[in-house]
Coordinates of C-alpha atoms in Angstrom, one line a residue:
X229 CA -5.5 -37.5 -7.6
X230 CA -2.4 -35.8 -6.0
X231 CA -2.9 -32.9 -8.3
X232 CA -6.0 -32.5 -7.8
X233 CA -5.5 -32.1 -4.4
X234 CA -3.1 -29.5 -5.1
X235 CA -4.8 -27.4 -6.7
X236 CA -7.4 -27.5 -4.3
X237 CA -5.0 -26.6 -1.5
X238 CA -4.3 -23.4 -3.5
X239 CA -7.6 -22.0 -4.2
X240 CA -9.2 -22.6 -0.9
X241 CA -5.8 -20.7 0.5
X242 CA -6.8 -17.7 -1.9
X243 CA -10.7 -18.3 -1.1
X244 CA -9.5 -17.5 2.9
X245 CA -8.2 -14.3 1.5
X246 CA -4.3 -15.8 2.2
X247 CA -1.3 -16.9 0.6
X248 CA -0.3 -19.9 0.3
X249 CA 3.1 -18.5 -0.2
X250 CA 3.7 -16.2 2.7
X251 CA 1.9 -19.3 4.7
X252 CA 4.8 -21.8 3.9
X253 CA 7.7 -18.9 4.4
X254 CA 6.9 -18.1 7.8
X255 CA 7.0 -22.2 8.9
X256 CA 9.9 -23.0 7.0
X257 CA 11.9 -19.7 6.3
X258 CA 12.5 -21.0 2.6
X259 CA 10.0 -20.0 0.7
X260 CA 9.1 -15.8 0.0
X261 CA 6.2 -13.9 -1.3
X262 CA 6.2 -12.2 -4.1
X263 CA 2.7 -11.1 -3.7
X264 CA 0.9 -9.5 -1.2
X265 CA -2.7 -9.9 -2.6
X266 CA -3.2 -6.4 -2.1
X267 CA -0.8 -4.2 -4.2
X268 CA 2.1 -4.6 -6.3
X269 CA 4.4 -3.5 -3.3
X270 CA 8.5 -5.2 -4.9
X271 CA 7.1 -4.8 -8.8
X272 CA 7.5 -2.6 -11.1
X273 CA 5.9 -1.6 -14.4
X274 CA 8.6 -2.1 -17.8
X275 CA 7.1 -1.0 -21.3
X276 CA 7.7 -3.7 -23.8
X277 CA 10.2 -2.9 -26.0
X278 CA 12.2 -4.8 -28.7
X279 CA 15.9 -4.4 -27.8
X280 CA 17.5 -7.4 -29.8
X281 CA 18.3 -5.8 -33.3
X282 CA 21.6 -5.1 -31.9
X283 CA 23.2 -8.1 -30.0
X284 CA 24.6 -10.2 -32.8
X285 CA 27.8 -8.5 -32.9
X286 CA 28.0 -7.6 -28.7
X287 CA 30.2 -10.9 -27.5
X288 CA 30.6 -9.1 -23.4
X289 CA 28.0 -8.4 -21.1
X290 CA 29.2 -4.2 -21.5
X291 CA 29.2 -4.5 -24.9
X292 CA 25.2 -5.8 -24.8
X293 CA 24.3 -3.3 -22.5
X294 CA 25.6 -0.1 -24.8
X295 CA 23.7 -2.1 -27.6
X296 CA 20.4 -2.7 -25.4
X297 CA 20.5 1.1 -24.2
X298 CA 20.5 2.4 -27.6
X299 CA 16.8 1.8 -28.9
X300 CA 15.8 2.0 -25.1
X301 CA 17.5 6.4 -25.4
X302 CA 16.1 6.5 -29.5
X303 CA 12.7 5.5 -27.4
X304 CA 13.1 7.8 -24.5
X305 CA 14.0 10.7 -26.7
X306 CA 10.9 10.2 -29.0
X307 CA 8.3 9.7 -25.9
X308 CA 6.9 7.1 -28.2
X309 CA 4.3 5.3 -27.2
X310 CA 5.5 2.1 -26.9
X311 CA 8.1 3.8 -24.4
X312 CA 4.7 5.3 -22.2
X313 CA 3.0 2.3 -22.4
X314 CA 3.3 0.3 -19.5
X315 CA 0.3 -1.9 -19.2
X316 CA -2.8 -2.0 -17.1
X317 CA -1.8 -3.4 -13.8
X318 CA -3.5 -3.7 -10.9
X319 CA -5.2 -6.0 -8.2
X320 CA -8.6 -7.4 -8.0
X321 CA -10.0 -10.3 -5.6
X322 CA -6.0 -11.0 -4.4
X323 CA -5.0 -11.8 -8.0
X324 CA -2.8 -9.7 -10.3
X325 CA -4.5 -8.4 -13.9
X326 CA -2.1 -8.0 -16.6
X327 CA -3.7 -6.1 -19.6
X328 CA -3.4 -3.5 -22.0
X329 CA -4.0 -0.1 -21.8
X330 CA -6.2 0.6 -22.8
X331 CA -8.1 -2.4 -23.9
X332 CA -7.2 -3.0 -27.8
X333 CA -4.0 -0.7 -27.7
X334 CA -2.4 -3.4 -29.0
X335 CA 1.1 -2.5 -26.7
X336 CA 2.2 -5.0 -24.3
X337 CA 4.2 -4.6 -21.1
X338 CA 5.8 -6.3 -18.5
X339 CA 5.3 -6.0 -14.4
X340 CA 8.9 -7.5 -13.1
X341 CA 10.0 -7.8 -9.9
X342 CA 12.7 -5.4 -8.4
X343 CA 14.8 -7.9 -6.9
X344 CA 16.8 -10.3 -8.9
X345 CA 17.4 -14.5 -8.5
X346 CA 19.8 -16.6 -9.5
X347 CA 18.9 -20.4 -8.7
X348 CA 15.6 -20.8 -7.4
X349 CA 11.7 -22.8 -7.7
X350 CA 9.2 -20.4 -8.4
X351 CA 5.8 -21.4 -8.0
X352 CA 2.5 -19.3 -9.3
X353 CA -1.3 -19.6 -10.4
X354 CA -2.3 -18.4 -13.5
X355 CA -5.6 -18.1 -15.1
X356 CA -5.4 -16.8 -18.4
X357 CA -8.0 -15.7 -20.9
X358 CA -8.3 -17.6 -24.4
X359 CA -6.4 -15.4 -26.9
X360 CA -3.8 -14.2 -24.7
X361 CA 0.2 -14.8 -25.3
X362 CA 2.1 -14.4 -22.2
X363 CA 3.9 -16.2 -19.4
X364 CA 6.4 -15.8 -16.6
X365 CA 10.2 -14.6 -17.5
X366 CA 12.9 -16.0 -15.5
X367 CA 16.7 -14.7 -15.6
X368 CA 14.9 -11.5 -17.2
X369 CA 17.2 -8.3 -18.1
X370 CA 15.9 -5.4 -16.9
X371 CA 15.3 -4.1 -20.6
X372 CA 11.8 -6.6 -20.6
X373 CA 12.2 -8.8 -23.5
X374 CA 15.4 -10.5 -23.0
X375 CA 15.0 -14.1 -20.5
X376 CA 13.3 -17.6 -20.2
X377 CA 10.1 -17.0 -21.1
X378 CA 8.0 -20.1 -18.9
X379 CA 4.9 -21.0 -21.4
X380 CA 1.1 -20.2 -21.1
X381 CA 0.4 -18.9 -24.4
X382 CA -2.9 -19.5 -23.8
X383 CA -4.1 -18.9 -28.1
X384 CA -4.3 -21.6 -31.0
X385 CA -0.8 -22.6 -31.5
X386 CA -0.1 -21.6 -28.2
X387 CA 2.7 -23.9 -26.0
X388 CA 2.0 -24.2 -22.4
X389 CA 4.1 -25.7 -19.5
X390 CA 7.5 -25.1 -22.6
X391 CA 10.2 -22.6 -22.6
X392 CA 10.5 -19.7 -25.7
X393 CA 14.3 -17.8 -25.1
X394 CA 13.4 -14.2 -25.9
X395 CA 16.6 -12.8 -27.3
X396 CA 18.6 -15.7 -26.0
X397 CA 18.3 -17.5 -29.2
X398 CA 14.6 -17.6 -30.0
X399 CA 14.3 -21.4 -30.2
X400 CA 11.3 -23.2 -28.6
X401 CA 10.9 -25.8 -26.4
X402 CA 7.4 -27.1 -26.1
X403 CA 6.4 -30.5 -25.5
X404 CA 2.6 -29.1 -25.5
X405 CA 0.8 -27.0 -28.1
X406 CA -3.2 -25.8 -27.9
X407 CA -6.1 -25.2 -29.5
X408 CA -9.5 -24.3 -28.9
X409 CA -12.2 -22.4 -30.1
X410 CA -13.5 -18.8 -29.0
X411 CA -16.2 -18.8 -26.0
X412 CA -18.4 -16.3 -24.3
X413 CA -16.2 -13.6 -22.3
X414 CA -12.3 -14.9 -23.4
X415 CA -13.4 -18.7 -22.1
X416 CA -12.2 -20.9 -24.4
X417 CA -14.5 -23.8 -26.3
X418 CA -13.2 -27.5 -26.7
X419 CA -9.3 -26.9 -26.1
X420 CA -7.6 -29.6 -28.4
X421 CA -4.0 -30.3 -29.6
X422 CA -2.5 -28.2 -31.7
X423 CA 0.4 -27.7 -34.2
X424 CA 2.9 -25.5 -33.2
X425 CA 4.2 -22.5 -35.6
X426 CA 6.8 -23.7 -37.7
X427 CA 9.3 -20.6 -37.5
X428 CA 11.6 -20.8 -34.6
X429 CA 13.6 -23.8 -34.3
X430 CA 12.7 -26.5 -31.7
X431 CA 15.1 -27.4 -28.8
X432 CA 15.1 -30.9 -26.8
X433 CA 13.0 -31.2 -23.8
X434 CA 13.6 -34.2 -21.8
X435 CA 10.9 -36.3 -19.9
X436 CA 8.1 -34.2 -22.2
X437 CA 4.8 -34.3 -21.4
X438 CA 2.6 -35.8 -23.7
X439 CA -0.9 -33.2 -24.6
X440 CA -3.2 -36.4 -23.1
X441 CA -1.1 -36.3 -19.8
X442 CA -1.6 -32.7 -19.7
X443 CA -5.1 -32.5 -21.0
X444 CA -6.0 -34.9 -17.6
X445 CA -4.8 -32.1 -15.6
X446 CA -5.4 -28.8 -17.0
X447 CA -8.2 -27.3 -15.4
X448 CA -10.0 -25.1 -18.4
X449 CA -11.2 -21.9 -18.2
X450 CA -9.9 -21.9 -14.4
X451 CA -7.2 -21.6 -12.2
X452 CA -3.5 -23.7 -12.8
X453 CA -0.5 -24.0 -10.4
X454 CA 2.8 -24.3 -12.0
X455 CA 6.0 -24.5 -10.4
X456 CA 9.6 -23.8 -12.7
X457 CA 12.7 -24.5 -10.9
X458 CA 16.2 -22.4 -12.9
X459 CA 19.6 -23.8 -11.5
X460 CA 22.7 -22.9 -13.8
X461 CA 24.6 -20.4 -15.2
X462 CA 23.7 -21.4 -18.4
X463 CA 20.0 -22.6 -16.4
X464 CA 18.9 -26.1 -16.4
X465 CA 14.8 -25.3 -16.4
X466 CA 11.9 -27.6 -15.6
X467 CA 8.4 -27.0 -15.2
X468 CA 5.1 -28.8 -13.8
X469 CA 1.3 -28.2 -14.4
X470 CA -0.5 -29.2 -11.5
X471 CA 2.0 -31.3 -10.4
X472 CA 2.5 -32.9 -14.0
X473 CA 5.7 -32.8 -15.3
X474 CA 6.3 -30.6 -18.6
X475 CA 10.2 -31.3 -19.2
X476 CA 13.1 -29.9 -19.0
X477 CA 15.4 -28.0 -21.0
X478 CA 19.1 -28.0 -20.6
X479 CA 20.2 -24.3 -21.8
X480 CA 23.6 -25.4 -22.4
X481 CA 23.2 -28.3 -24.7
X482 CA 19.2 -27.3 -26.3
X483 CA 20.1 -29.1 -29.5
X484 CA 19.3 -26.4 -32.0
X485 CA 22.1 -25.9 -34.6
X486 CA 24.5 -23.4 -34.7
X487 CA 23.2 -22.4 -31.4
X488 CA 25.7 -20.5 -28.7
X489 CA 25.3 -20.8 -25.1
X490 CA 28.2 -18.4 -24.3
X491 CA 25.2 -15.5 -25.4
X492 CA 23.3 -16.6 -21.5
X493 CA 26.5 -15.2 -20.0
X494 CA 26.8 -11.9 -21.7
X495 CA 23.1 -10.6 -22.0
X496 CA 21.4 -12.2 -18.7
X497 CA 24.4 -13.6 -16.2
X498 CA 23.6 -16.0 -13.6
X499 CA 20.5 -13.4 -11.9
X500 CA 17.6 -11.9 -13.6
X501 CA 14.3 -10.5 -12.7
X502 CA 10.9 -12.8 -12.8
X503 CA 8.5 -10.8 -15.1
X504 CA 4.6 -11.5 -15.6
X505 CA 3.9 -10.5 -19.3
X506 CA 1.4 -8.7 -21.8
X507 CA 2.3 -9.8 -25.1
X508 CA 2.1 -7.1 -27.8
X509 CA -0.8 -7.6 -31.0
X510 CA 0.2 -6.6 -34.0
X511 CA -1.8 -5.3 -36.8
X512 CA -1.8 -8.4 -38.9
X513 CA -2.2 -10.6 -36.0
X514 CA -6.1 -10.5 -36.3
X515 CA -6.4 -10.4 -32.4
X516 CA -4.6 -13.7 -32.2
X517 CA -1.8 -13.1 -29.6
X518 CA -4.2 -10.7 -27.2
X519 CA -7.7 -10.7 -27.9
X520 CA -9.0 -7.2 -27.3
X521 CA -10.1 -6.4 -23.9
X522 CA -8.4 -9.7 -22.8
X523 CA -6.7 -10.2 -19.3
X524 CA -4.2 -12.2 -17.4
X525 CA -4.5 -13.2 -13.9
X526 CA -2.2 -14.4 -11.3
X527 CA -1.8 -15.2 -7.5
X528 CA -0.1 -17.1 -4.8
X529 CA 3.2 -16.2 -6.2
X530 CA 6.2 -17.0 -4.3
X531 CA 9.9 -18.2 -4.7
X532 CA 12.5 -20.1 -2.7
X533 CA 16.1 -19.3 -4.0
X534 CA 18.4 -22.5 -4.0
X535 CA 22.0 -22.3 -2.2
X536 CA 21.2 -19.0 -1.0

């Protein structure tokens, strides 16, 4: 199987104590690192703060950026702790670890990259813990929780391989929902289908994924290659899963009513940051979106822009 192949590819690359990435790059000149395997040299460390509460009424990209900066200066002024807070980050056997900090804090983070990209495939392995709600933002504002957010919400209910727009309209797009029950050390125990949560609305995705197409590939508990190309303005996003095909999802036209695409323009534009996320866990949420003391990993991360 092709993407079985694949994947091996990958992990004996990391095994070597290489990159893929960096690998490709210096034979073709297309593709760049993003990761050293070493240190977060070109990231840096965003607290994860919620910055939407203001946008409805900002129609221009300055009038979104006075709205943005003013809980960002209310947090700043307070030292709150959600403003401190800027994850546990660091690296361990050539793989990033996303967690928080300390274990159980309950604050998320982001760790973003200090460059930005406009059109561009992006390809990344990921091994997530069971319990853990995160991903990769694409088209991200510097602010943390506004961009694409490419699915691994690795947690019952959890869509992975979809799209969720944080504070670009907060619709869904997610051909495949999980869940599973809870293992020893955040493995998770006979990952099934799941239902997806019933409170954001639900865009189109074309050429879906079904969860048995998926399911063939996914390797559980292990490591998984995905690969998202973004090309638009108002982005045209696909993603695969070991080579699968998850869908796509056409920004411009997602099919959720009374949606406005002219709201891409004037809170991201046409570049944004890639971020690697630690999803917050709210008191009521039981441990359900980050399990305390869980982790994210990631390696081999790279990106190629397009018409660059």
């Amino acid at each position: 199987m092709s993407t079985r192949r694949t994947f091996i590819q990958y992990s004996l690359a990391a095994a070597a104590g290489t990159s893929f990435g960096s690998a490709k790059a210096q034979t073709t000149g297309e593709w760049k690192s993003l990761f050293d395997g070493e240190t977060l040299d070109g990231w840096k460390k965003v607290p994860r703060i919620y910055v939407q509460n203001g946008l409805t009424e900002a129609h221009t990209p300055e009038a979104v950026e006075a709205a943005i900066e003013k809980p960002l200066e209310v947090h700043r002024s307070r030292d709150s702790e959600a403003y401190r807070h800027l994850g546990d980050w660091k690296v361990v056997d050539g793989a990033i670890l996303g967690g928080q900090d300390p274990p159980g804090s309950r604050l998320g983070a982001y760790l973003m990259t200090e460059e930005t990209y406009g059109d561009f495939e992006l390809e990344y392995e990921m091994r997530p813990d069971w319990r853990t709600d995160t991903g990769v933002l694409v088209r991200q504002h510097r602010a943390g929780t506004i961009g694409f957010q490419v699915l691994c919400d690795h947690r019952p209910g959890g869509g992975i391989g979809g799209f969720f727009t944080n504070g670009l309209g907060s619709y869904l797009a997610a051909p495949v929902v999980v869940d599973g029950d809870i293992g020893d050390n955040f493995r998770v125990k006979n990952l099934r289908e799941g239902k997806s949560p019933s409170k954001f609305p639900r865009a189109k995705v074309s050429g879906a994924a079904t969860y048995e197409q998926f399911r063939e590939v996914w390797n559980v508990n292990g490591w998984n290659h995905f690969r998202v190309r973004c090309v638009g303005a108002n982005p045209v996003l696909t993603a695969w899963v070991n080579d699968l095909k998850m869908g796509t999802l056409n920004s411009a036209d997602p099919g959720v009513p009374g949606y406005d695409p002219a709201i891409i323009g004037q809170r991201v534009g046409s570049r944004g940051h890639i971020g690697l996320e630690v999803h917050n866990n709210g008191a009521k949420d039981s441990w359900d979106r980050w399990a305390n003391g869980a982790v994210r990993r990631w390696r081999n991360i790279r990106v190629k822009e397009i018409g660059a």
